[in-house]
Coordinates of C-alpha atoms in Angstrom, one line a residue:
Chain A
M202 CA -4.9 80.6 44.7
V203 CA -5.1 78.6 48.0
L204 CA -7.2 76.1 46.2
F205 CA -4.6 75.8 43.4
I206 CA -1.8 75.2 46.0
E207 CA -3.9 72.6 47.8
L208 CA -4.6 70.9 44.4
M209 CA -0.8 70.9 43.6
N210 CA 0.0 69.5 47.0
S211 CA -2.5 66.6 46.7
I212 CA -1.1 65.8 43.2
R213 CA 2.4 65.9 44.5
E214 CA 1.4 63.6 47.4
F215 CA -0.2 61.2 45.0
L216 CA 2.9 61.2 42.8
D217 CA 5.1 60.6 45.9
T218 CA 3.1 57.6 47.1
G219 CA 3.2 56.1 43.5
G220 CA 6.9 56.4 43.1
Q221 CA 8.9 57.4 40.0
V222 CA 7.1 55.2 37.6
L223 CA 3.9 57.2 38.3
T224 CA 5.6 60.4 37.1
V225 CA 6.6 58.7 33.8
I226 CA 3.0 57.4 33.4
A227 CA 1.7 60.9 34.0
G228 CA 4.1 62.2 31.3
V229 CA 2.9 59.6 28.9
I230 CA -0.8 60.3 29.5
C231 CA -0.1 64.1 29.1
L232 CA 1.6 63.5 25.8
M233 CA -1.1 61.2 24.6
W234 CA -3.9 63.7 25.3
L235 CA -1.9 66.5 23.7
L236 CA -1.6 64.4 20.5
I237 CA -5.3 63.5 20.8
F238 CA -6.3 67.2 21.0
E239 CA -4.1 68.0 18.1
R240 CA -5.8 65.3 16.1
L241 CA -9.3 66.6 17.0
Y242 CA -8.3 70.1 16.0
F243 CA -7.0 68.8 12.7
F244 CA -10.2 66.8 12.1
F245 CA -12.5 69.7 12.6
V246 CA -10.4 72.6 11.2
G247 CA -7.3 71.6 9.2
Y248 CA -9.0 68.8 7.3
Q249 CA -11.9 70.9 6.2
Q250 CA -9.6 73.5 4.7
M251 CA -7.5 70.9 3.0
K252 CA -10.5 69.2 1.5
K253 CA -12.0 72.5 0.2
R254 CA -8.7 73.4 -1.4
M255 CA -8.3 70.0 -3.1
V256 CA -11.8 69.8 -4.4
Q257 CA -11.5 73.3 -5.8
A258 CA -8.2 72.4 -7.6
W259 CA -9.8 69.2 -9.0
Q260 CA -12.9 71.1 -10.3
N261 CA -10.6 73.7 -11.9
R262 CA -8.9 71.0 -14.0
A263 CA -9.7 71.0 -17.7
E264 CA -9.8 67.3 -18.1
R265 CA -10.4 64.6 -15.5
S266 CA -10.1 61.3 -17.4
S267 CA -6.5 60.9 -18.6
W268 CA -3.8 58.7 -16.9
N269 CA -2.2 61.8 -15.6
A270 CA -5.5 62.9 -13.9
E271 CA -6.0 59.5 -12.4
Q272 CA -2.5 59.4 -10.9
I273 CA -2.8 63.0 -9.6
R274 CA -6.1 62.0 -7.9
I275 CA -4.6 59.0 -6.3
A276 CA -1.7 61.1 -5.0
N277 CA -4.0 63.7 -3.6
V278 CA -6.1 61.2 -1.8
S279 CA -3.0 59.6 -0.4
R280 CA -1.8 62.9 0.9
V281 CA -5.0 63.5 2.7
T282 CA -4.9 60.0 4.2
E283 CA -1.3 60.6 5.3
S284 CA -2.1 63.8 7.1
L285 CA -5.2 62.2 8.6
N286 CA -3.2 59.3 9.9
N287 CA -0.4 61.5 11.2
N288 CA 0.3 60.6 14.9
V289 CA -2.6 58.2 15.2
A290 CA -0.1 55.3 15.4
L291 CA 1.9 57.1 18.0
I292 CA -1.3 57.7 20.1
Q293 CA -2.1 54.0 19.8
S294 CA 1.4 53.0 20.9
L295 CA 1.1 55.3 23.9
V296 CA -2.2 53.6 24.8
V297 CA -0.3 50.3 24.7
L298 CA 2.6 51.7 26.7
C299 CA 0.4 52.8 29.7
P300 CA -0.4 49.4 31.0
L301 CA 3.1 48.2 30.4
L302 CA 4.4 51.1 32.5
G303 CA 1.8 50.2 35.1
L304 CA 3.2 46.7 35.1
L305 CA 6.8 48.1 35.5
G306 CA 5.6 50.0 38.5
T307 CA 4.0 46.9 40.0
V308 CA 7.2 44.9 39.7
T309 CA 9.4 47.6 41.1
G310 CA 7.0 48.1 43.9
M311 CA 7.0 44.4 44.6
I312 CA 10.8 44.4 44.6
E313 CA 10.7 47.1 47.3
V314 CA 8.2 45.0 49.3
F315 CA 10.5 41.9 49.1
D316 CA 13.5 44.1 50.0
V317 CA 11.8 45.2 53.1
M318 CA 11.0 41.6 53.9
A319 CA 14.5 40.5 53.3
I320 CA 15.8 43.1 55.7
S321 CA 13.2 43.2 58.4
G322 CA 11.4 39.9 58.1
S323 CA 7.7 39.5 57.2
G324 CA 6.4 40.8 60.6
N325 CA 6.2 44.4 59.8
A326 CA 3.2 45.2 57.6
R327 CA 3.6 48.9 58.1
S328 CA 7.1 49.1 56.6
M329 CA 5.9 47.1 53.6
A330 CA 3.0 49.5 52.9
S331 CA 5.0 52.0 50.9
G332 CA 6.1 49.3 48.5
V333 CA 2.6 48.0 48.2
S334 CA 1.3 51.5 47.3
K335 CA 4.1 51.9 44.8
A336 CA 3.0 48.5 43.3
T337 CA -0.7 49.2 43.0
I338 CA -1.0 52.9 42.2
P339 CA 1.0 52.8 38.9
T340 CA -1.1 49.8 37.7
M341 CA -4.3 51.7 38.4
A342 CA -2.9 54.9 36.8
G343 CA -1.7 52.9 33.7
M344 CA -5.1 51.3 33.3
V345 CA -7.0 54.6 33.7
G346 CA -4.7 56.3 31.2
S347 CA -5.0 53.4 28.7
L348 CA -8.8 53.3 29.0
S349 CA -9.1 57.0 28.6
G350 CA -7.2 56.8 25.3
V351 CA -8.5 53.6 23.8
F352 CA -11.9 54.9 22.9
I353 CA -10.6 58.0 21.3
V354 CA -8.1 56.0 19.3
T355 CA -10.7 53.6 17.8
W356 CA -12.9 56.6 17.1
L357 CA -10.0 58.4 15.3
Q358 CA -9.2 55.3 13.3
R359 CA -12.8 54.9 12.1
K360 CA -13.1 58.6 11.3
T361 CA -9.8 58.5 9.3
K362 CA -11.2 55.6 7.2
R363 CA -14.5 57.4 6.6
R364 CA -12.8 60.7 5.7
T365 CA -10.6 58.9 3.2
E366 CA -13.6 57.4 1.4
Q367 CA -15.4 60.8 1.5
M368 CA -12.3 62.4 -0.1
E369 CA -12.3 59.8 -2.9
D370 CA -15.9 60.5 -3.5
A371 CA -15.3 64.2 -3.6
L372 CA -12.8 63.9 -6.5
P373 CA -14.8 62.1 -9.2
L374 CA -13.2 61.0 -12.5
A375 CA -15.0 62.1 -15.7
H376 CA -15.6 59.2 -18.1
Chain B
M127 CA 21.3 -13.7 119.4
N128 CA 24.7 -13.2 117.7
K129 CA 26.5 -13.8 120.9
I130 CA 24.7 -17.1 121.5
T131 CA 25.5 -18.6 118.1
K132 CA 29.2 -17.7 118.6
L133 CA 29.2 -19.4 122.0
I134 CA 27.7 -22.6 120.5
S135 CA 30.1 -22.8 117.6
A136 CA 33.0 -22.4 120.1
L137 CA 31.7 -25.2 122.2
A138 CA 31.4 -27.6 119.2
F139 CA 35.0 -26.8 118.1
G140 CA 36.3 -27.6 121.6
A141 CA 34.6 -31.0 121.5
L142 CA 36.0 -31.9 118.2
S143 CA 39.6 -31.0 119.0
T144 CA 39.6 -33.2 122.1
S145 CA 38.2 -36.2 120.2
V146 CA 40.9 -35.7 117.5
I147 CA 43.6 -35.7 120.2
A148 CA 42.2 -38.9 121.7
Q149 CA 42.2 -40.6 118.3
D150 CA 45.8 -39.7 117.6
Q151 CA 46.9 -41.4 120.7
A152 CA 44.9 -44.6 120.4
T153 CA 47.1 -47.6 119.4
S154 CA 44.6 -50.4 119.8
L155 CA 40.9 -50.9 119.7
D156 CA 40.7 -51.5 123.4
Q157 CA 42.6 -48.5 124.2
L158 CA 40.4 -46.5 121.9
L159 CA 37.3 -47.8 123.6
K160 CA 38.8 -46.8 126.9
Q161 CA 39.8 -43.5 125.7
L162 CA 36.3 -42.9 124.3
E163 CA 34.8 -43.8 127.6
Q164 CA 37.1 -41.4 129.4
G165 CA 36.4 -38.8 126.8
Q166 CA 32.7 -39.0 127.3
I167 CA 33.1 -38.6 131.0
A168 CA 35.4 -35.6 130.6
Q169 CA 33.0 -34.1 128.1
S170 CA 30.0 -34.3 130.3
Q171 CA 32.0 -32.8 133.1
E172 CA 33.0 -29.9 130.9
N173 CA 29.5 -29.3 129.7
K174 CA 28.2 -29.1 133.2
Q175 CA 30.8 -26.7 134.1
R176 CA 29.9 -24.5 131.1
E177 CA 26.2 -24.6 132.0
A178 CA 27.1 -23.4 135.5
E179 CA 29.2 -20.6 134.1
F180 CA 26.4 -19.6 131.7
N181 CA 23.8 -19.5 134.4
A182 CA 26.1 -17.5 136.5
R183 CA 26.5 -14.8 133.7
K184 CA 22.8 -14.6 132.8
A185 CA 22.2 -11.9 135.3
E186 CA 25.0 -9.9 133.9
Q187 CA 23.4 -10.1 130.4
D188 CA 20.1 -8.8 131.8
N189 CA 21.9 -5.8 133.3
M190 CA 23.5 -5.0 129.9
L191 CA 20.2 -5.1 128.2
V192 CA 18.7 -2.7 130.7
D193 CA 21.6 -0.3 130.2
A194 CA 21.2 -0.3 126.5
R195 CA 17.5 0.5 126.7
N196 CA 18.2 3.4 129.0
T197 CA 20.7 4.8 126.6
R198 CA 18.2 4.6 123.7
D199 CA 15.5 6.3 125.6
Q200 CA 17.8 9.2 126.5
A201 CA 18.8 9.6 122.9
V202 CA 15.1 9.7 121.8
N203 CA 14.4 12.4 124.3
R204 CA 17.3 14.5 123.2
S205 CA 16.2 14.2 119.6
A206 CA 12.7 15.4 120.4
E207 CA 14.2 18.3 122.4
L208 CA 16.4 19.3 119.4
E209 CA 13.5 19.1 117.0
Q210 CA 11.5 21.5 119.1
T211 CA 14.4 23.9 119.2
F212 CA 14.8 23.7 115.4
Q213 CA 11.1 24.5 114.9
D214 CA 11.3 27.4 117.3
N215 CA 14.3 28.8 115.5
E216 CA 12.5 28.4 112.1
I217 CA 9.6 30.4 113.3
E218 CA 11.9 33.0 114.8
L219 CA 13.8 33.2 111.5
G220 CA 10.5 33.6 109.5
N221 CA 9.4 36.4 111.7
R222 CA 12.8 38.1 111.4
I223 CA 12.7 37.9 107.6
E224 CA 9.2 39.2 107.5
A225 CA 10.2 42.1 109.6
L226 CA 13.2 42.8 107.4
N227 CA 11.1 42.7 104.3
K228 CA 8.6 45.1 105.9
R229 CA 11.3 47.5 106.8
M230 CA 13.1 47.1 103.3
G231 CA 9.8 47.4 101.4
E232 CA 10.1 50.7 99.7
L233 CA 13.8 50.5 99.4
K234 CA 13.5 47.2 97.4
E235 CA 11.1 48.9 95.0
L236 CA 13.6 51.6 94.6
F237 CA 16.3 49.1 93.7
G238 CA 14.0 47.5 91.2
V239 CA 13.4 50.8 89.5
L240 CA 17.1 51.6 89.6
Q241 CA 17.9 48.3 87.9
Q242 CA 15.3 48.8 85.2
V243 CA 16.4 52.4 84.5
A244 CA 20.0 51.3 84.3
G245 CA 19.1 48.5 81.8
D246 CA 17.1 50.9 79.7
A247 CA 19.8 53.5 79.8
R248 CA 22.3 50.9 78.8
S249 CA 20.4 49.9 75.7
K250 CA 19.7 53.5 74.8
F251 CA 23.4 54.4 75.1
T252 CA 24.3 51.4 72.9
T253 CA 22.6 53.1 69.9
S254 CA 23.2 56.7 70.9
V255 CA 25.8 58.5 68.9
V256 CA 26.7 60.5 72.1
S257 CA 28.6 57.3 73.2
A258 CA 31.1 58.1 70.3
Q259 CA 32.0 61.3 72.2
I260 CA 31.9 60.0 75.7
P261 CA 33.1 56.4 75.8
G262 CA 32.9 54.0 78.8
R263 CA 29.4 54.8 80.0
G264 CA 28.2 51.3 79.2
E265 CA 30.4 49.4 81.6
F266 CA 29.4 51.4 84.6
L267 CA 25.7 50.8 83.8
D268 CA 26.3 47.1 83.3
Q269 CA 28.0 46.7 86.7
F270 CA 25.3 48.8 88.3
A271 CA 22.4 46.8 86.9
Q272 CA 24.2 43.6 88.0
S273 CA 24.7 44.7 91.5
M274 CA 21.1 45.9 91.7
G275 CA 19.9 42.5 90.5
S276 CA 21.8 40.5 93.2
T277 CA 20.3 40.6 96.7
S278 CA 23.6 40.5 98.6
K279 CA 24.9 43.9 97.5
L280 CA 23.4 47.3 98.1
A281 CA 23.9 50.4 95.8
S282 CA 25.9 53.2 97.3
I283 CA 24.6 56.7 97.1
E284 CA 27.5 57.6 94.8
E285 CA 26.4 55.0 92.3
I286 CA 22.8 56.1 92.3
E287 CA 24.0 59.7 91.8
R288 CA 26.2 58.6 88.9
L289 CA 23.2 57.0 87.2
W290 CA 21.3 60.3 87.6
F291 CA 24.3 62.2 86.2
E292 CA 24.6 59.9 83.2
L293 CA 21.0 60.3 82.3
Q294 CA 21.1 64.0 82.7
R295 CA 24.3 64.2 80.6
E296 CA 22.7 62.2 77.8
M297 CA 19.7 64.5 77.8
T298 CA 21.9 67.6 77.8
E299 CA 24.2 66.3 75.0
N300 CA 21.2 65.4 72.9
G301 CA 20.4 69.1 72.6
K302 CA 23.8 70.1 71.3
V303 CA 25.7 70.2 68.1
H304 CA 29.2 69.4 69.2
K305 CA 32.6 69.2 67.5
F306 CA 35.3 66.9 68.8
N307 CA 38.3 65.0 67.5
R308 CA 38.5 61.2 67.4
E309 CA 39.6 58.3 65.4
V310 CA 37.5 57.5 62.3
V311 CA 37.6 54.4 60.2
A312 CA 37.3 55.4 56.5
A313 CA 35.4 53.3 54.0
D314 CA 38.7 51.8 52.7
G315 CA 39.7 50.7 56.3
A316 CA 42.3 53.4 56.9
K317 CA 42.1 55.0 60.4
S318 CA 42.7 58.7 60.9
N319 CA 42.1 61.3 63.5
Q320 CA 39.4 63.7 62.3
E321 CA 37.1 66.4 63.5
V322 CA 33.7 64.8 64.0
I323 CA 30.5 66.8 64.3
R324 CA 27.8 65.2 66.4
I325 CA 24.2 66.5 65.8
G326 CA 22.3 65.9 69.0
G327 CA 21.6 62.2 69.4
F328 CA 20.9 61.8 65.7
S329 CA 23.9 61.8 63.4
L330 CA 27.6 61.9 63.2
V331 CA 29.2 63.8 60.3
S332 CA 32.8 64.3 59.3
N333 CA 34.3 66.0 56.2
G334 CA 30.8 66.1 54.6
K335 CA 30.3 62.3 55.1
Y336 CA 27.9 60.5 57.3
L337 CA 29.4 58.3 60.0
E338 CA 28.0 55.4 62.1
Y339 CA 28.8 54.5 65.7
I340 CA 29.5 50.8 66.2
D341 CA 29.0 50.0 69.9
E342 CA 30.5 46.5 69.8
T343 CA 33.9 47.8 69.0
G344 CA 33.4 51.4 70.3
S345 CA 34.6 52.7 66.9
V346 CA 33.2 55.3 64.5
A347 CA 33.2 54.4 60.8
E348 CA 32.3 56.1 57.6
L349 CA 29.1 54.7 56.0
I350 CA 30.2 52.4 53.1
R351 CA 27.2 53.7 51.1
Q352 CA 26.5 57.4 51.5
P353 CA 23.0 58.9 51.0
N354 CA 22.1 61.1 48.0
S355 CA 24.2 64.1 47.1
R356 CA 21.3 66.3 48.3
Y357 CA 21.9 65.1 51.8
L358 CA 25.7 65.0 51.5
D359 CA 25.6 68.7 50.5
S360 CA 23.8 69.6 53.7
A361 CA 26.4 67.6 55.7
Q362 CA 29.2 69.5 53.8
A363 CA 27.5 72.8 54.6
L364 CA 27.4 71.9 58.3
T365 CA 31.1 71.0 58.3
T366 CA 32.2 74.3 56.8
S367 CA 29.8 76.6 58.6
N368 CA 30.9 78.9 61.4
G369 CA 28.0 78.8 63.7
D370 CA 25.5 79.9 61.1
V371 CA 22.1 78.3 60.9
V372 CA 22.4 75.5 58.3
P373 CA 19.7 73.2 57.0
F374 CA 20.7 69.6 57.6
A375 CA 19.2 66.2 56.8
L376 CA 19.4 64.2 60.0
D377 CA 18.4 60.6 60.7
P378 CA 15.6 60.8 63.3
T379 CA 16.1 57.2 64.3
G380 CA 19.7 57.9 65.5
G381 CA 21.5 56.0 62.8
S382 CA 19.3 52.9 62.1
I383 CA 17.9 54.3 58.8
L384 CA 21.3 55.2 57.6
S385 CA 22.6 51.7 58.5
L386 CA 19.8 50.2 56.5
L387 CA 21.0 52.3 53.6
V388 CA 24.1 50.1 53.5
Q389 CA 22.0 47.0 53.0
A390 CA 19.8 48.5 50.2
P391 CA 21.4 47.5 46.8
D392 CA 22.2 50.2 44.2
T393 CA 21.3 50.1 40.5
Q394 CA 24.5 48.2 39.6
E395 CA 23.9 45.5 42.2
R396 CA 20.2 45.3 41.2
V397 CA 21.2 44.6 37.6
D398 CA 23.7 42.0 38.9
Q399 CA 20.9 40.3 40.8
G400 CA 19.2 39.6 37.5
G401 CA 22.1 37.2 36.7
A402 CA 22.8 35.8 33.2
V403 CA 19.2 36.3 32.0
G404 CA 19.4 40.0 33.0
Y405 CA 22.6 40.5 31.0
V406 CA 21.1 38.8 27.9
I407 CA 18.1 41.1 28.1
L408 CA 20.4 44.1 28.4
A409 CA 22.5 42.9 25.5
I410 CA 19.4 42.5 23.3
G411 CA 18.2 45.9 24.4
A412 CA 21.6 47.5 23.5
I413 CA 21.6 45.8 20.0
G414 CA 18.0 47.0 19.4
L415 CA 19.0 50.5 20.4
L416 CA 22.0 50.5 18.0
I417 CA 19.8 49.3 15.2
A418 CA 17.1 51.9 16.0
L419 CA 19.8 54.6 16.1
E420 CA 21.1 53.6 12.7
R421 CA 17.5 53.5 11.3
F422 CA 16.6 56.9 12.8
I423 CA 19.6 58.5 11.1
T424 CA 19.0 56.8 7.7
L425 CA 15.3 57.5 7.6
F426 CA 15.8 61.1 8.8
L427 CA 18.3 61.7 6.0
V428 CA 16.2 59.9 3.4
G429 CA 13.1 61.8 4.5
N430 CA 15.0 65.1 4.2
K431 CA 16.2 64.3 0.7
I432 CA 12.7 63.3 -0.4
N433 CA 11.3 66.6 1.0
R434 CA 13.9 68.5 -1.0
Q435 CA 13.0 66.4 -4.0
L436 CA 9.3 67.3 -3.6
K437 CA 10.1 71.0 -3.9
T438 CA 12.1 70.8 -7.2
D439 CA 11.1 69.4 -10.6
V440 CA 14.6 68.2 -11.4
A441 CA 14.9 64.5 -10.5
S442 CA 18.2 63.7 -8.6
N443 CA 19.8 60.3 -8.1
D444 CA 20.5 60.6 -4.4
N445 CA 17.0 59.7 -3.0
P446 CA 14.4 57.0 -3.7
L447 CA 11.7 59.4 -5.0
G448 CA 14.3 61.0 -7.3
R449 CA 15.2 57.6 -8.7
V450 CA 11.6 56.7 -9.2
M451 CA 11.0 60.0 -11.0
L452 CA 14.1 59.3 -13.2
V453 CA 12.1 56.3 -14.7
K454 CA 9.9 58.8 -16.6
D455 CA 13.0 60.7 -17.9
E456 CA 14.6 57.5 -19.0
N457 CA 11.4 56.3 -20.8
K458 CA 10.2 59.6 -22.3
N459 CA 8.2 58.1 -25.1
A460 CA 6.8 55.0 -23.5
D461 CA 3.1 54.5 -23.2
T462 CA 1.4 54.7 -19.8
E463 CA 1.2 50.9 -19.2
T464 CA 4.9 50.4 -19.8
L465 CA 5.7 53.4 -17.6
E466 CA 3.5 52.0 -14.8
L467 CA 5.3 48.6 -15.0
K468 CA 8.7 50.3 -14.9
L469 CA 7.6 52.5 -12.0
S470 CA 6.4 49.7 -9.8
E471 CA 9.6 47.7 -10.6
R472 CA 11.7 50.6 -9.4
I473 CA 9.5 51.1 -6.3
L474 CA 9.7 47.4 -5.5
A475 CA 13.5 47.8 -5.5
E476 CA 13.5 50.8 -3.2
V477 CA 11.0 49.7 -0.5
P478 CA 13.1 46.9 1.1
K479 CA 15.9 49.5 1.8
I480 CA 13.5 51.6 3.8
T481 CA 11.8 48.9 5.7
S482 CA 14.9 46.8 6.5
R483 CA 15.6 45.9 10.1
L484 CA 12.4 47.4 11.3
T485 CA 10.9 44.0 12.1
L486 CA 14.1 43.3 14.2
I487 CA 13.3 46.2 16.5
K488 CA 9.7 45.0 16.8
I489 CA 11.0 41.5 17.7
V490 CA 13.3 43.0 20.4
S491 CA 10.3 44.8 21.9
V492 CA 8.4 41.5 22.0
V493 CA 11.2 39.2 23.0
A494 CA 12.6 41.3 25.9
P495 CA 9.6 40.9 28.3
L496 CA 9.4 37.2 27.3
I497 CA 13.0 36.7 28.4
G498 CA 12.3 38.7 31.5
L499 CA 9.5 36.3 32.3
L500 CA 11.9 33.4 31.7
G501 CA 14.2 34.9 34.2
T502 CA 11.4 35.3 36.7
V503 CA 10.4 31.7 36.4
T504 CA 14.0 30.4 36.7
G505 CA 14.4 32.7 39.8
M506 CA 11.3 31.3 41.3
I507 CA 12.6 27.8 40.7
N508 CA 15.7 28.7 42.6
T509 CA 13.6 30.1 45.4
F510 CA 11.6 26.9 45.6
Q511 CA 14.8 24.9 45.6
A512 CA 15.9 27.0 48.6
I513 CA 12.6 26.2 50.2
T514 CA 13.1 22.4 49.7
L515 CA 16.5 22.7 51.2
F516 CA 16.0 25.0 54.1
G517 CA 12.2 25.0 54.6
T518 CA 9.9 28.0 54.7
G519 CA 11.0 29.1 58.2
D520 CA 13.1 32.1 57.0
P521 CA 11.1 34.6 55.0
K522 CA 14.3 36.6 54.5
L523 CA 15.8 33.8 52.5
M524 CA 12.8 33.5 50.2
A525 CA 12.3 37.3 49.8
G526 CA 15.9 37.7 48.5
G527 CA 15.3 35.1 45.8
I528 CA 11.9 36.6 44.8
S529 CA 13.3 40.1 44.5
Q530 CA 16.1 38.7 42.3
A531 CA 13.5 37.0 40.1
L532 CA 11.5 40.2 39.7
V533 CA 14.6 42.1 38.6
T534 CA 14.6 40.3 35.3
T535 CA 10.9 41.2 34.6
V536 CA 11.8 44.9 35.3
L537 CA 14.8 44.7 32.9
G538 CA 12.5 43.1 30.3
L539 CA 10.0 45.9 30.6
V540 CA 12.7 48.6 30.8
V541 CA 14.0 47.3 27.4
A542 CA 10.5 46.7 25.9
I543 CA 8.8 50.0 26.7
P544 CA 11.2 52.3 24.8
M545 CA 11.5 49.7 22.0
V546 CA 7.7 49.8 21.5
F547 CA 7.8 53.6 21.3
I548 CA 10.8 53.6 19.0
S549 CA 9.5 51.0 16.7
T550 CA 6.2 52.9 16.3
L551 CA 8.1 56.1 15.5
L552 CA 10.3 54.4 12.9
N553 CA 7.3 52.6 11.4
T554 CA 5.3 55.8 10.9
R555 CA 8.3 57.4 9.3
S556 CA 9.0 54.5 6.9
R557 CA 5.4 54.1 6.1
G558 CA 5.2 57.8 5.2
I559 CA 8.1 57.4 2.8
I560 CA 6.7 54.3 1.3
N561 CA 3.3 56.0 0.8
I562 CA 5.0 58.8 -1.1
L563 CA 6.8 56.2 -3.3
Q564 CA 3.9 53.9 -3.9
Q565 CA 0.9 56.2 -4.2
Q566 CA 2.2 59.6 -4.8
S567 CA 5.2 59.1 -7.1
A568 CA 3.1 58.5 -10.2
G569 CA 1.0 61.5 -9.4
I570 CA 4.1 63.7 -9.0
I571 CA 5.4 62.5 -12.3
A572 CA 2.0 63.3 -13.9
E573 CA 2.0 66.8 -12.3
R574 CA 5.4 67.4 -13.6
A575 CA 4.4 66.3 -17.1
E576 CA 1.4 68.5 -17.1
S577 CA 3.3 71.6 -16.0
E578 CA 5.9 70.9 -18.7
E579 CA 3.0 70.8 -21.3
L580 CA 1.6 74.0 -19.9
A581 CA 5.0 75.6 -20.2
K582 CA 5.3 74.4 -23.8
K583 CA 1.9 75.8 -24.6
G584 CA 2.8 79.1 -23.0
A585 CA 5.9 79.2 -25.1

């Protein structure tokens, strides 16, 4: 319990030194990882069930060579691709947003630094320090968040493409 | 020497005048000659007489010279005497001053300390909010410090005790929360007599608002910009409390943090700093937001209708999928190739309605930070113009321009970040609908046809 409180305190301290932008970045990163975990769950559980169901329905068909059968097959593959692609674009946009938010934090922090300079002159480095930490910490956080997501996103995209092809192979047309 | 030349010139003048008289009277050359002769005789006689006189007075001259020398010697002696006296006096004076300094030694140190303490206390009282309650402490301290600084005046015991009293009073008052009535200048300039609460030496509060004490005019004024409502609430609680313990946000610097608050610009002023470029960005952002809102509503409605269509077999005319499905009903007996052509024709007609204006949102998200960058660069140009005009001497001048330049970047990012997010959301939504139309509609029609056949067979 004490450990938990200490942890929360250090997190709160970190968020305070980083300013409001850091809180937004934290929210974006949380959302991004929630979506990533949802995707991973779908890939390993939901997709398998979906595939099994579709392959079974296809095998149960009487004929698999007419125009109707071909169109139904295309529609089924498209449905699978759609559910595989679900949220991947959103995750990708969140990955792009992280460094942008970091940049926003940098600029607002720099404005604070220059405000301090405009009021007190450039002599006092100590009074500028809070602005500088507000400028640098969000950039770092944005970079870290973006990097943590970028590998997963490329992996997800590649996986989606492979799975689509596998699905097409699993529903063969009879000639 | 002077006397001698005067004598000689007088003699020459006398000789000339006699000869002139003789000339005037001469009527013939002989007579002139005679006169000349006589004149010569008379002249030589006169000269002899003068010589005699001169010799007679020579002794007298010598006497005068001796007298003058005597007088001079006396004067020199007296001067030497006086010089000696002066030097003696000087030494005497030095000794006396030294003795005085020795005797004054510790007392002087005390005066120095008193002067220093009075000066320090003066500057402390200048910023202290206690001065709002007890006016007129500064003048006494000014006079006191001045009289301590000059050597001719001594401080009286009463004055020294007064200084002690003032210091003690400041200390005592710093530990109290005190209510008193005095004139307060409101933010709009109106003056009124209000009850003011002073919290130690930290803050002044009246009617739930923070006040500042201005030493130059000796007045108490409401802060033009009040702190957050969180802090104002605590001030209000203090105003209304009856001696209970109340949490209160005080300014530990005794008012200087609160006075800096007035200088810090609020959001409105920040946006104004961005200038024309800032407003352009905001306008673009607003337009983008409106378009996005319209798209959200349209796509949401269309998506709902398509979902409803997916659940029923009856094609309705109010949604894109339904209209595509109607193609089959309209061409019941067409072969598959014709049907496929008709389907793709209908789909091509439907797609632009769904994707329209989405690129515009994408453009907004790309253009906004670019305009922000433009504003930054123009702001920097202005800053450098200020530097060429006024030099780099004043960092405050430059810092103001730079913080203005950065505001446009912030505005650009503030517009771009939600736009990137929104455009992704809208794109996924529209792509989903288009996928259903392009890749699944034919399949849906086929499924429908098959189930109809099954129904017929069953019948």
